[in-house]
Coordinates of C-alpha atoms and ligand atoms in Angstrom, one line a residue:
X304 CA -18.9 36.0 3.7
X305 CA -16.1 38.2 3.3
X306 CA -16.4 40.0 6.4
X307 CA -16.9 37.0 8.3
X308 CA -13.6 35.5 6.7
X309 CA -11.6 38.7 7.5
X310 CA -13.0 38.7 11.5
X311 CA -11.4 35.2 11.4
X312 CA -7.8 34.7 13.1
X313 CA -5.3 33.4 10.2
X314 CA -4.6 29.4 11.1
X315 CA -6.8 27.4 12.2
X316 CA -10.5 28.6 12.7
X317 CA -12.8 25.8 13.3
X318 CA -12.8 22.2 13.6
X319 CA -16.6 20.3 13.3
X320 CA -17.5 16.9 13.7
X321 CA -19.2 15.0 10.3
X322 CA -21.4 17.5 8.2
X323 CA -24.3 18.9 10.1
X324 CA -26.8 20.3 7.1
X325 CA -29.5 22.5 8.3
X326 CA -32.5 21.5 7.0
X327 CA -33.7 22.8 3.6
X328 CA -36.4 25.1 3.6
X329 CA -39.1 25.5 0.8
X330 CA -37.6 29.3 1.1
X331 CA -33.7 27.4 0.0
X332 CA -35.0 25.1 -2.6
X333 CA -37.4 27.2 -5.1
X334 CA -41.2 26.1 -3.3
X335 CA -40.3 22.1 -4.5
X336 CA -39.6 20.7 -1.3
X337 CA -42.5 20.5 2.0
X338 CA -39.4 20.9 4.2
X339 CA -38.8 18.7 6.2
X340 CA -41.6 16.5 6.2
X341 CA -41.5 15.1 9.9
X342 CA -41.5 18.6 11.4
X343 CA -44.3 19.6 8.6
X344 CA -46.8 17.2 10.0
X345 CA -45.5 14.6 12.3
X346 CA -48.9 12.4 12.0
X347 CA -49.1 12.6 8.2
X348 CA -48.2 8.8 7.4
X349 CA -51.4 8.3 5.3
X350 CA -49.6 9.6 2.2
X351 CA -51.5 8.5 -1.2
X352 CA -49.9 9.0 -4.3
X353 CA -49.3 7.8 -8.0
X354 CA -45.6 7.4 -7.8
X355 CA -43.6 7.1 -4.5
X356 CA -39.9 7.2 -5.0
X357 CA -37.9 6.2 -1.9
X358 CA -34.7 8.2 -2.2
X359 CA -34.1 12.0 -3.6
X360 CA -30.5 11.0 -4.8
X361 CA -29.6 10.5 -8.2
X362 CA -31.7 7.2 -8.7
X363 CA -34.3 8.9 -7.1
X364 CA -34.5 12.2 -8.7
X365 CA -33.7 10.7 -12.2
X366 CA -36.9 8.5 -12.5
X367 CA -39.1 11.4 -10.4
X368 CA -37.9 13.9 -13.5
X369 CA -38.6 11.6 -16.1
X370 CA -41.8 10.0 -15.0
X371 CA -43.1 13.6 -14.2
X372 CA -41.8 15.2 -18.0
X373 CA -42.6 12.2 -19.9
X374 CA -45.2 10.2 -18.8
X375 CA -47.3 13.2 -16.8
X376 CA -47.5 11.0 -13.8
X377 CA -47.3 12.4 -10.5
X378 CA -44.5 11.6 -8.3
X379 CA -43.8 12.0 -4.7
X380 CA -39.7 11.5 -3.2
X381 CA -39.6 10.9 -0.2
X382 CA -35.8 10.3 1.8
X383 CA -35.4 9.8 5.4
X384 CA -32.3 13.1 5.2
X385 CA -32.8 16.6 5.7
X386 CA -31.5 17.0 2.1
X387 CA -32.0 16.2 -1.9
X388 CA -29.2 14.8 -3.6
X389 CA -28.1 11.6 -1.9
X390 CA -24.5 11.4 -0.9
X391 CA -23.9 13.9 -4.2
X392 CA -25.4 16.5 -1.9
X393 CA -23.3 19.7 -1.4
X394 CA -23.5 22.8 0.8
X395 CA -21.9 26.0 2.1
X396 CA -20.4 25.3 5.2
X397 CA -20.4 27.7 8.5
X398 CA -17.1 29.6 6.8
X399 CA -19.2 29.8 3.7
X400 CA -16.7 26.9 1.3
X401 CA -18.9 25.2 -0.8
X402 CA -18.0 21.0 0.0
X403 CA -19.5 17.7 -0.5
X404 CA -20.5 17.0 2.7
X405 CA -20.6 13.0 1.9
X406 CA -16.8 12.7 0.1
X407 CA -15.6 14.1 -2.5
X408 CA -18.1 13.4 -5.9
X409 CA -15.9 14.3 -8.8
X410 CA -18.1 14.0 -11.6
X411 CA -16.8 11.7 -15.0
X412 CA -18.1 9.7 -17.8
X413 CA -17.8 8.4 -21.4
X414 CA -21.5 8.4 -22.1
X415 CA -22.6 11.3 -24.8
X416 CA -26.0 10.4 -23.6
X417 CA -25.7 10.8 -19.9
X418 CA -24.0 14.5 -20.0
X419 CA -26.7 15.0 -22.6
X420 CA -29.2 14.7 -20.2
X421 CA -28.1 16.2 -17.3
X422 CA -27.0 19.4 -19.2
X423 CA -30.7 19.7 -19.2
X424 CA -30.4 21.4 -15.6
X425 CA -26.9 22.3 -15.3
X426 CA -24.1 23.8 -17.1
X427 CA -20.6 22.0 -16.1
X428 CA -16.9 23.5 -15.0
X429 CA -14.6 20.9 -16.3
X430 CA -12.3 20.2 -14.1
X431 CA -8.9 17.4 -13.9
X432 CA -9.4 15.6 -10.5
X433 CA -5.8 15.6 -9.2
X434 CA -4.8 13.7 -6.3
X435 CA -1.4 12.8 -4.3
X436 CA -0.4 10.0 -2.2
X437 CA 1.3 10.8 0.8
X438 CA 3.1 7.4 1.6
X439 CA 6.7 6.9 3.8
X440 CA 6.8 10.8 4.8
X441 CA 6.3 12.0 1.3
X442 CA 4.0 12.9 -1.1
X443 CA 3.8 10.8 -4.8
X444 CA 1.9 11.3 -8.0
X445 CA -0.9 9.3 -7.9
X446 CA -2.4 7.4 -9.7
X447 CA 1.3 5.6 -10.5
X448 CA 2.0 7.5 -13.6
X449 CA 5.4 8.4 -15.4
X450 CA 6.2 10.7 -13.1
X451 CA 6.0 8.5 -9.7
X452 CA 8.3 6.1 -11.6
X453 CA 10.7 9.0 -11.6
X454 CA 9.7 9.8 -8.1
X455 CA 10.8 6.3 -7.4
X456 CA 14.0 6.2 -9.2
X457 CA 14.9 9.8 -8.4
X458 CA 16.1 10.6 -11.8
X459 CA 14.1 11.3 -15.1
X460 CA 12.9 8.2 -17.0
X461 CA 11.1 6.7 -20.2
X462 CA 7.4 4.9 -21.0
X463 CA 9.6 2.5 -22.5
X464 CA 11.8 2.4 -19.5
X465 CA 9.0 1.9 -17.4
X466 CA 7.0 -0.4 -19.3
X467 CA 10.2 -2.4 -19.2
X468 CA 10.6 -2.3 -15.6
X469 CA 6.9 -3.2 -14.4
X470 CA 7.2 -6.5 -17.3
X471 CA 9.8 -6.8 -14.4
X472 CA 8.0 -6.5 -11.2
X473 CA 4.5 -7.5 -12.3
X474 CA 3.5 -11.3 -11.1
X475 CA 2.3 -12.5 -14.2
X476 CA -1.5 -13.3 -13.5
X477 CA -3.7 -14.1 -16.3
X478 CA -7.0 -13.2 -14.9
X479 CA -6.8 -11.5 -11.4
X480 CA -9.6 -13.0 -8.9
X481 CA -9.4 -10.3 -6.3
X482 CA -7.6 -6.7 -5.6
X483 CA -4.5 -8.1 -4.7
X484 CA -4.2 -9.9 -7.6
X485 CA -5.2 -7.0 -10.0
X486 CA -2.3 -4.6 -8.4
X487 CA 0.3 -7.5 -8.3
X488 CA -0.5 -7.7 -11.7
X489 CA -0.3 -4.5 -12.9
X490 CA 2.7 -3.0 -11.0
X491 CA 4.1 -5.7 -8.3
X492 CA 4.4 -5.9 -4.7
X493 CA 6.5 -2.8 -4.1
X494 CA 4.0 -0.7 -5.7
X495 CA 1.2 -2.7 -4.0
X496 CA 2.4 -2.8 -0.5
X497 CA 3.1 1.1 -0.8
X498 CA -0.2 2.3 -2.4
X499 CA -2.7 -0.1 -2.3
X500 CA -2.5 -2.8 1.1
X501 CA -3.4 -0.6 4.0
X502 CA -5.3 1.7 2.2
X503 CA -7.8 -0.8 1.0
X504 CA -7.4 -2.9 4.4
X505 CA -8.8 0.5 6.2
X506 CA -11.7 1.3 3.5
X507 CA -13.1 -2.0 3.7
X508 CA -11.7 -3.7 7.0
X509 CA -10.7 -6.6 4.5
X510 CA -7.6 -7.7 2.8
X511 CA -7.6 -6.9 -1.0
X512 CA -7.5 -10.5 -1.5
X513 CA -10.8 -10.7 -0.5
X514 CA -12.5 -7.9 -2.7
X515 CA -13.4 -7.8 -6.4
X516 CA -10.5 -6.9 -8.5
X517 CA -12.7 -4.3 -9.6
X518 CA -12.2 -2.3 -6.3
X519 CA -8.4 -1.2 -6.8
X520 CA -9.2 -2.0 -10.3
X521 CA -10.9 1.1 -10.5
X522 CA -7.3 3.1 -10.1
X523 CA -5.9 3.1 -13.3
X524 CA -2.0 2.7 -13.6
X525 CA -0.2 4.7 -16.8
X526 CA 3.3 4.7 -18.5
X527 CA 2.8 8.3 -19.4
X528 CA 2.1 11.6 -18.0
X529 CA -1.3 12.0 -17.6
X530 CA -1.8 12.4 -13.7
X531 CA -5.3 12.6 -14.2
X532 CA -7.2 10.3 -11.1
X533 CA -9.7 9.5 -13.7
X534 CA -9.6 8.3 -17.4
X535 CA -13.2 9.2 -18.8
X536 CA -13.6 11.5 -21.5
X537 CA -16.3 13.9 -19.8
X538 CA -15.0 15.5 -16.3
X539 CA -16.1 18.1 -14.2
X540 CA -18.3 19.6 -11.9
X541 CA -21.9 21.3 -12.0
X542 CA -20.9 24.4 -12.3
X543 CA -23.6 25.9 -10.0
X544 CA -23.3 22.8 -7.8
X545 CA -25.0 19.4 -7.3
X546 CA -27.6 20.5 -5.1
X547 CA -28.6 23.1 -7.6
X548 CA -28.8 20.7 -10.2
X549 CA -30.8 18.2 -8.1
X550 CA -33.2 21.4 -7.3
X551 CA -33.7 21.7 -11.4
X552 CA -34.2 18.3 -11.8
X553 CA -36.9 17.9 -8.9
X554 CA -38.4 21.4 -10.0
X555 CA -41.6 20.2 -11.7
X556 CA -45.4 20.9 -11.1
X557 CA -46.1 17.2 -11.1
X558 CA -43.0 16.4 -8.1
X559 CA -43.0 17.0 -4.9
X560 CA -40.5 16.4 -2.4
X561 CA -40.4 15.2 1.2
X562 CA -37.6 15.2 3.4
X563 CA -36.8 13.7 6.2
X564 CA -39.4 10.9 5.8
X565 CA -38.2 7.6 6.2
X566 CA -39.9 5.1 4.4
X567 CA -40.1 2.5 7.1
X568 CA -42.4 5.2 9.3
X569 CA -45.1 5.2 6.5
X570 CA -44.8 2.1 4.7
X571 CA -47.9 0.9 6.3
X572 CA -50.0 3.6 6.0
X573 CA -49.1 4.9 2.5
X574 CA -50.6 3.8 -1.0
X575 CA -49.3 4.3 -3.8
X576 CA -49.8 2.8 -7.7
X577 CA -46.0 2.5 -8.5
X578 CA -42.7 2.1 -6.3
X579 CA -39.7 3.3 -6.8
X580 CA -37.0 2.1 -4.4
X581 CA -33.7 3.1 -3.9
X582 CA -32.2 2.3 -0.4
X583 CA -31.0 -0.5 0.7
X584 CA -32.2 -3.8 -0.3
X585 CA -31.7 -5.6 2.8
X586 CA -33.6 -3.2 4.5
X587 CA -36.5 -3.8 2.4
X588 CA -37.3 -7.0 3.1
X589 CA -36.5 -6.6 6.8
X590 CA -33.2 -8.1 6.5
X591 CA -35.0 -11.7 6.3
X592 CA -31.4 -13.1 4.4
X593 CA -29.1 -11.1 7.2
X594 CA -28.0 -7.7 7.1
X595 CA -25.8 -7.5 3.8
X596 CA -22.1 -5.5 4.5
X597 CA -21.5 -1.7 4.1
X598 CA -19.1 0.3 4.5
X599 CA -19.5 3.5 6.3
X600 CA -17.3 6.6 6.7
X601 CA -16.6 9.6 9.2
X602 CA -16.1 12.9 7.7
X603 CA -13.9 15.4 9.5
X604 CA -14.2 19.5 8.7
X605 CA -11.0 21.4 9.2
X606 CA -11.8 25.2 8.4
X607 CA -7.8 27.3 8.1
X608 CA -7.7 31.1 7.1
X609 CA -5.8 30.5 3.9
X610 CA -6.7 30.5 0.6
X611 CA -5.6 27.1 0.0
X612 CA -4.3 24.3 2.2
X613 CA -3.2 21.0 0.4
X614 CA -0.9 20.2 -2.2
X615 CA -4.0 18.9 -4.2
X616 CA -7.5 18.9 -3.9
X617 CA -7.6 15.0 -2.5
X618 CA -4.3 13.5 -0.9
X619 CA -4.9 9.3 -0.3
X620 CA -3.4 8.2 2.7
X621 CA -2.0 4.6 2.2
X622 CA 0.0 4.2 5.1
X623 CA -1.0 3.9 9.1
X624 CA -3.2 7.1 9.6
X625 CA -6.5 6.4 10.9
X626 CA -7.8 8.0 7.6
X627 CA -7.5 7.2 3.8
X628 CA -7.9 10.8 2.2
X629 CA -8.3 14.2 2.8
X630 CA -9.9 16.3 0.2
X631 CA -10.2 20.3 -0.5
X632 CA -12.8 20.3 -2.7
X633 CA -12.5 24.1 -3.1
X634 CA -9.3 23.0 -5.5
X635 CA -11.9 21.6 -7.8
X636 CA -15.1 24.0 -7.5
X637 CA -12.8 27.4 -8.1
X638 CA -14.8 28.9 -5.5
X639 CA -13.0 32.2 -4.9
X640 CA -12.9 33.1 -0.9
X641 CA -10.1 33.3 0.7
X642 CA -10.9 30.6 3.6
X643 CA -10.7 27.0 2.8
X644 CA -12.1 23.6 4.4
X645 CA -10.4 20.1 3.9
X646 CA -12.2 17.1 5.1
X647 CA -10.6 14.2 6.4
X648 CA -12.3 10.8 5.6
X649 CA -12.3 7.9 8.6
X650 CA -13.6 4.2 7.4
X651 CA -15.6 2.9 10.0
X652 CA -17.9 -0.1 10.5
X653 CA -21.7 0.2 9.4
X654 CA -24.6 0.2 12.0
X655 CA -27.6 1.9 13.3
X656 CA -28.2 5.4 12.4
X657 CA -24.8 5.4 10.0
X658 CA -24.9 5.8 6.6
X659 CA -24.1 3.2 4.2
X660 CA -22.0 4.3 2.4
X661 CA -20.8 1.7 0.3
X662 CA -21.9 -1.5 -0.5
X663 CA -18.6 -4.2 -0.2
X664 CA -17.8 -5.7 -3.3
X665 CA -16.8 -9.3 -2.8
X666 CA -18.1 -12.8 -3.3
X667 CA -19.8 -13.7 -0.1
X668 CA -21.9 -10.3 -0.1
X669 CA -22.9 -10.8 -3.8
X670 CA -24.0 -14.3 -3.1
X671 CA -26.3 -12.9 -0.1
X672 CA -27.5 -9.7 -2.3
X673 CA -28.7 -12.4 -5.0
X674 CA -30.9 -13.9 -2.1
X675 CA -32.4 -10.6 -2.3
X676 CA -32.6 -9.8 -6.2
X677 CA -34.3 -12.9 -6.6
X678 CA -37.4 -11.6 -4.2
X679 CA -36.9 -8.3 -5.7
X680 CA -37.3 -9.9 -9.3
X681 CA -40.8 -11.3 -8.3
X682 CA -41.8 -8.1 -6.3
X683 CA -45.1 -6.5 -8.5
X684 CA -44.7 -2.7 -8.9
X685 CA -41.9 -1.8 -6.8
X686 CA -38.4 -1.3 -9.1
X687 CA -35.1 -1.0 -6.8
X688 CA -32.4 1.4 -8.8
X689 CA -29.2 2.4 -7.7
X690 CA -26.1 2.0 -5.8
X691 CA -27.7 0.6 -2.3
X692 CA -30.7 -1.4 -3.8
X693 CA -28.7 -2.9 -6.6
X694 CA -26.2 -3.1 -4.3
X695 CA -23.2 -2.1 -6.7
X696 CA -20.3 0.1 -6.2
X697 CA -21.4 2.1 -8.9
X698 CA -20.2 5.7 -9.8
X699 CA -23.1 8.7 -10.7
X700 CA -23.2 8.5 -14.1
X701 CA -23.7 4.6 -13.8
X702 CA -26.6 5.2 -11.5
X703 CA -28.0 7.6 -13.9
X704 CA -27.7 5.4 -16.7
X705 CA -29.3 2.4 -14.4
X706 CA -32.2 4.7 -13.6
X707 CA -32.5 5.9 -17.4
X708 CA -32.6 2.4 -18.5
X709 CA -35.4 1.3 -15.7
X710 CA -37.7 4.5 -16.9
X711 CA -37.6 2.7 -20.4
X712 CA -38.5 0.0 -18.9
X713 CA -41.1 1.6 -17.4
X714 CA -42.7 3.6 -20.6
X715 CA -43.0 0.1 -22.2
X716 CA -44.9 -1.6 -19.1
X717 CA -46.6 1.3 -18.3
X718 CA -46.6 0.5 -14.6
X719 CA -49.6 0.6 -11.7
Ligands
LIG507 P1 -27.8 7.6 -2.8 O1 -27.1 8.9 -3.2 O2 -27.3 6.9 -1.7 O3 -29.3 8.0 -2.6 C1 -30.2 7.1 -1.9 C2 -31.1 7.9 -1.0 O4 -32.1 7.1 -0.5 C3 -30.3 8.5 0.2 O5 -30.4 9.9 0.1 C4 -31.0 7.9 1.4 O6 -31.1 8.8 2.5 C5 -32.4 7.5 0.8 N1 -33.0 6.5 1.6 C6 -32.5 5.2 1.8 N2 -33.4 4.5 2.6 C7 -34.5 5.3 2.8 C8 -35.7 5.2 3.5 N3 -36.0 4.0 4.1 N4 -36.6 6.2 3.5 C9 -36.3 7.4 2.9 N5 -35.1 7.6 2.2 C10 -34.2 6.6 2.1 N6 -19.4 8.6 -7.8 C11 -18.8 9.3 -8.8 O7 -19.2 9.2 -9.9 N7 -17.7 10.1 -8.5 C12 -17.2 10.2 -7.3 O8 -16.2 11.0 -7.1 C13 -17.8 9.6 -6.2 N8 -17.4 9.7 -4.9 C14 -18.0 9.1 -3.9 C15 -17.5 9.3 -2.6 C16 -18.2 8.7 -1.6 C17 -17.6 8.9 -0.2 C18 -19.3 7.9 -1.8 C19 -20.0 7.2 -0.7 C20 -19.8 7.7 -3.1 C21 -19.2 8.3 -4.2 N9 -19.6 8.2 -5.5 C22 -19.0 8.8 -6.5 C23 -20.8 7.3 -5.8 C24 -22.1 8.2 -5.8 O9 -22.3 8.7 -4.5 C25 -23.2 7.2 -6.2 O10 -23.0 6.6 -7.4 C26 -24.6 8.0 -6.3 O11 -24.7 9.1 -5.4 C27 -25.7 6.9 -6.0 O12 -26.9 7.5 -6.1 P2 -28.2 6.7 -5.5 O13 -29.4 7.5 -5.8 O14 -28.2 5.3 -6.0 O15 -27.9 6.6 -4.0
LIG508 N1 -7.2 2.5 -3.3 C1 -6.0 2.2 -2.7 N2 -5.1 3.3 -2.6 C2 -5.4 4.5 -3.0 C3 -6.6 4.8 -3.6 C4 -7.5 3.7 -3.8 O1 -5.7 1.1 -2.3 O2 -4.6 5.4 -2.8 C5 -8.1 1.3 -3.5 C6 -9.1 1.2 -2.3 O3 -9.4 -0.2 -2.1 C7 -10.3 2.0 -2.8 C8 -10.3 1.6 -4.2 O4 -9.0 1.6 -4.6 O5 -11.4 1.6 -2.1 C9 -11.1 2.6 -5.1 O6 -10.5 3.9 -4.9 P1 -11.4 5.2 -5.2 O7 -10.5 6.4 -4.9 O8 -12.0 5.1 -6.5 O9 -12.5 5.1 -4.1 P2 -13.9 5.9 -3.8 O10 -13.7 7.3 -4.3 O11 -15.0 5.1 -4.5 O12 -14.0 5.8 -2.3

């Protein structure tokens, strides 16, 4: 890697579109995985099996793990990409930076339980996810902390001072019904028009008044210090890497792996005793209620012949840009190499042969997922886990809680 770093020309090497994964390889991924099962055998649609799990990402390869080492059953994970992991996938890219090919997944929790169980296949590198907002031709602290306030008033400040002065610019909302509610509550509409309006307006092509006041919810706002994007307890990354740990988990006599199946191309022809879905809902019953909303992004890979590029690993872009963040994950995996890559993240519309990315959280798409949940509900041996078929803009160790609580479930019913 080395030698191809130093043949590079210092500034800017390489610019490539989205993330273009070469397929994984039995050789890659310890003998688990067929490769990529299209190209294995194109006609093989006639797959039989105890347990098919639709989806290798963390739903997916939770319940395959635990079904496999607990209950002896024999699973097969299928998912339509060329890789295991889900959108918590990461690789080595052509300059040889290790990135997260689908957005930045900085790992964080408060469940003992959770980090219990995944230390099972990986040790972790704790890390502080740090980010900057780069709003009106300069960069802020962010999220709004003690120092932004001092940013703001360009001298040094208090807590109490600034507890005092957001009592001041807060709109005093009891209980906030959407995102625009929740900031104006918290900090104001200076604060909110600065960090929060466009921003949200380009992620989700809707005004915050129209989301979930969980969605800019999620961003906490302090009166101290601590810069920290996120508040959990438990942060970091895997220290050898997510696809590594996903390898570990999936590594097990009893699972084997498909990739590059999609589900819809055997459906017909397969059998299996138990189902484990995790895609999207919607999709799964053929879209019968209408397509439900996602959210889908466009990643652009900026490769620069310096150790380090960005202030901080991820810098949110509130104002007009096209984009809402650009990330440097190197700043959080400690990779030593002396090229870097940042990725630049572009909201875009969801439709054929995009990813969804995110489900939308806001009334009118809840009521049309409940259409769904209630056929789901009285669907016989298929259970739907995780963010697309419970249709929640969940975090990882959510999901991994969701699909530890289904294979509970599961031991009780003893399924199929
Ligand atoms: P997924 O990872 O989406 O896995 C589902 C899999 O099912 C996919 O691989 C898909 O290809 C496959 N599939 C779907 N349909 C079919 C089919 N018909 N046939 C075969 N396969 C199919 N969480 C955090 O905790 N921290 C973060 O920093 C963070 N950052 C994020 C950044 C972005 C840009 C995104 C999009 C999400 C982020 N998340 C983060 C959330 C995290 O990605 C999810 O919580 C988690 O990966 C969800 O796991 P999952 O298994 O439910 O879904
Ligand atoms: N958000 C914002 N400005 C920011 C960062 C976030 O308005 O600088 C809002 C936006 O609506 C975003 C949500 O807060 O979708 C959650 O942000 P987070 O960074 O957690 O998003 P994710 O990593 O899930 O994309």
């Amino acid at each position: 890697m080395r030698d191809a770093a130093q043949r590079m020309p210092r500034g800017r090497l390489r610019e490539s579109p989205g993330w273009c994964a070469p397929p994984l390889t039995s050789a890659t991924h310890g003998g688990i995985l067929l490769g990529h099962g299209a190209t294995k055998n194109p006609s093989d649609r006639t797959l039989k099996c105890d347990v098919l799990i639709v989806g290798a990402g963390f739903a997916g390869a939770v319940l395959a793990e635990r079904i496999a080492s607990q209950m002896g059953r024999r699973c097969t994970v299928v998912d339509r990409r060329d890789h295991i992991g889900g959108n918590a996938f990461d690789r080595y890219d052509g300059a040889g930076v290790l990135i997260h090919p689908c957005g930045p997944h900085y790992f964080h929790t408060n469940s003992d339980r959770i980090v219990e169980y995944l230390s099972q296949f990986t040790d972790w590198r704790p890390v502080e996810f740090r980010v900057l907002s780069y709003a009106g031709g300069r960069y802020w602290q962010f999220p709004i902390n003690l120092n932004t306030f001092e940013q703001i008033l360009g001298r040094p400040s208090t807590p109490g001072e600034m507890e005092a002065t957001l009592a001041r610019w807060r709109i005093p909302i009891e209980n906030p019904k959407n995102s625009e509610e929740m900031i104006l509550s918290q900090v104001g509409p200076r604060l909110y028009e600065m960090f929060f309006k466009k921003y949200t307006r380009k992620q989700w092509r809707r005004d915050p008044s129209e989301l979930d006041p969980a969605v800019c919810g999620r961003i906490p706002v302090r009166t101290t210090r601590d810069d920290r994007y996120l508040s959990d307890r438990f942060q970091a990354l895997p220290r050898d890497g997510y696809a590594t740990m996903f390898r570990r988990m999936l590594d097990h006599p009893l699972i084997e792996v498909r990739t590059g199946v999609d589900f819809r191309d055997i459906r017909s022809a397969a059998k299996w005793n138990h189902l484990i879905y995790t895609g999207p809902i919607d999709e799964y019953y053929g879209h019968v209620f209408g397509p439900l909303p996602y959210r889908t992004l466009r990643f652009e890979n900026e490769t620069l012949a310096e150790e380090f590029h960005l202030p901080a690993m991820q810098v949110n872009y509130p104002g007009d840009e096209p984009f809402t963040r650009v990330v440097e994950i190197k700043r959080a995996t400690g990779q030593k190499i002396p090229v870097t890559t940042i990725v630049r993240e572009f909201p875009e519309d969801y439709g054929p042969g995009k990813e969804p990315y995110y489900p939308v959280p806001a009334s009118d798409a809840r009521a049309q997922y409940l259409r769904y949940a209630d056929l789901a509900a009285r669907e016989p041996g298929v259970s739907f886990v995780g963010r697309l078929a419970a249709y929640r803009y969940c975090n990882m160790d959510q999901v991994v809680g969701m699909a530890l609580a289904e294979f509970d479930g599961l031991k009780e019913r003893k399924p199929g």
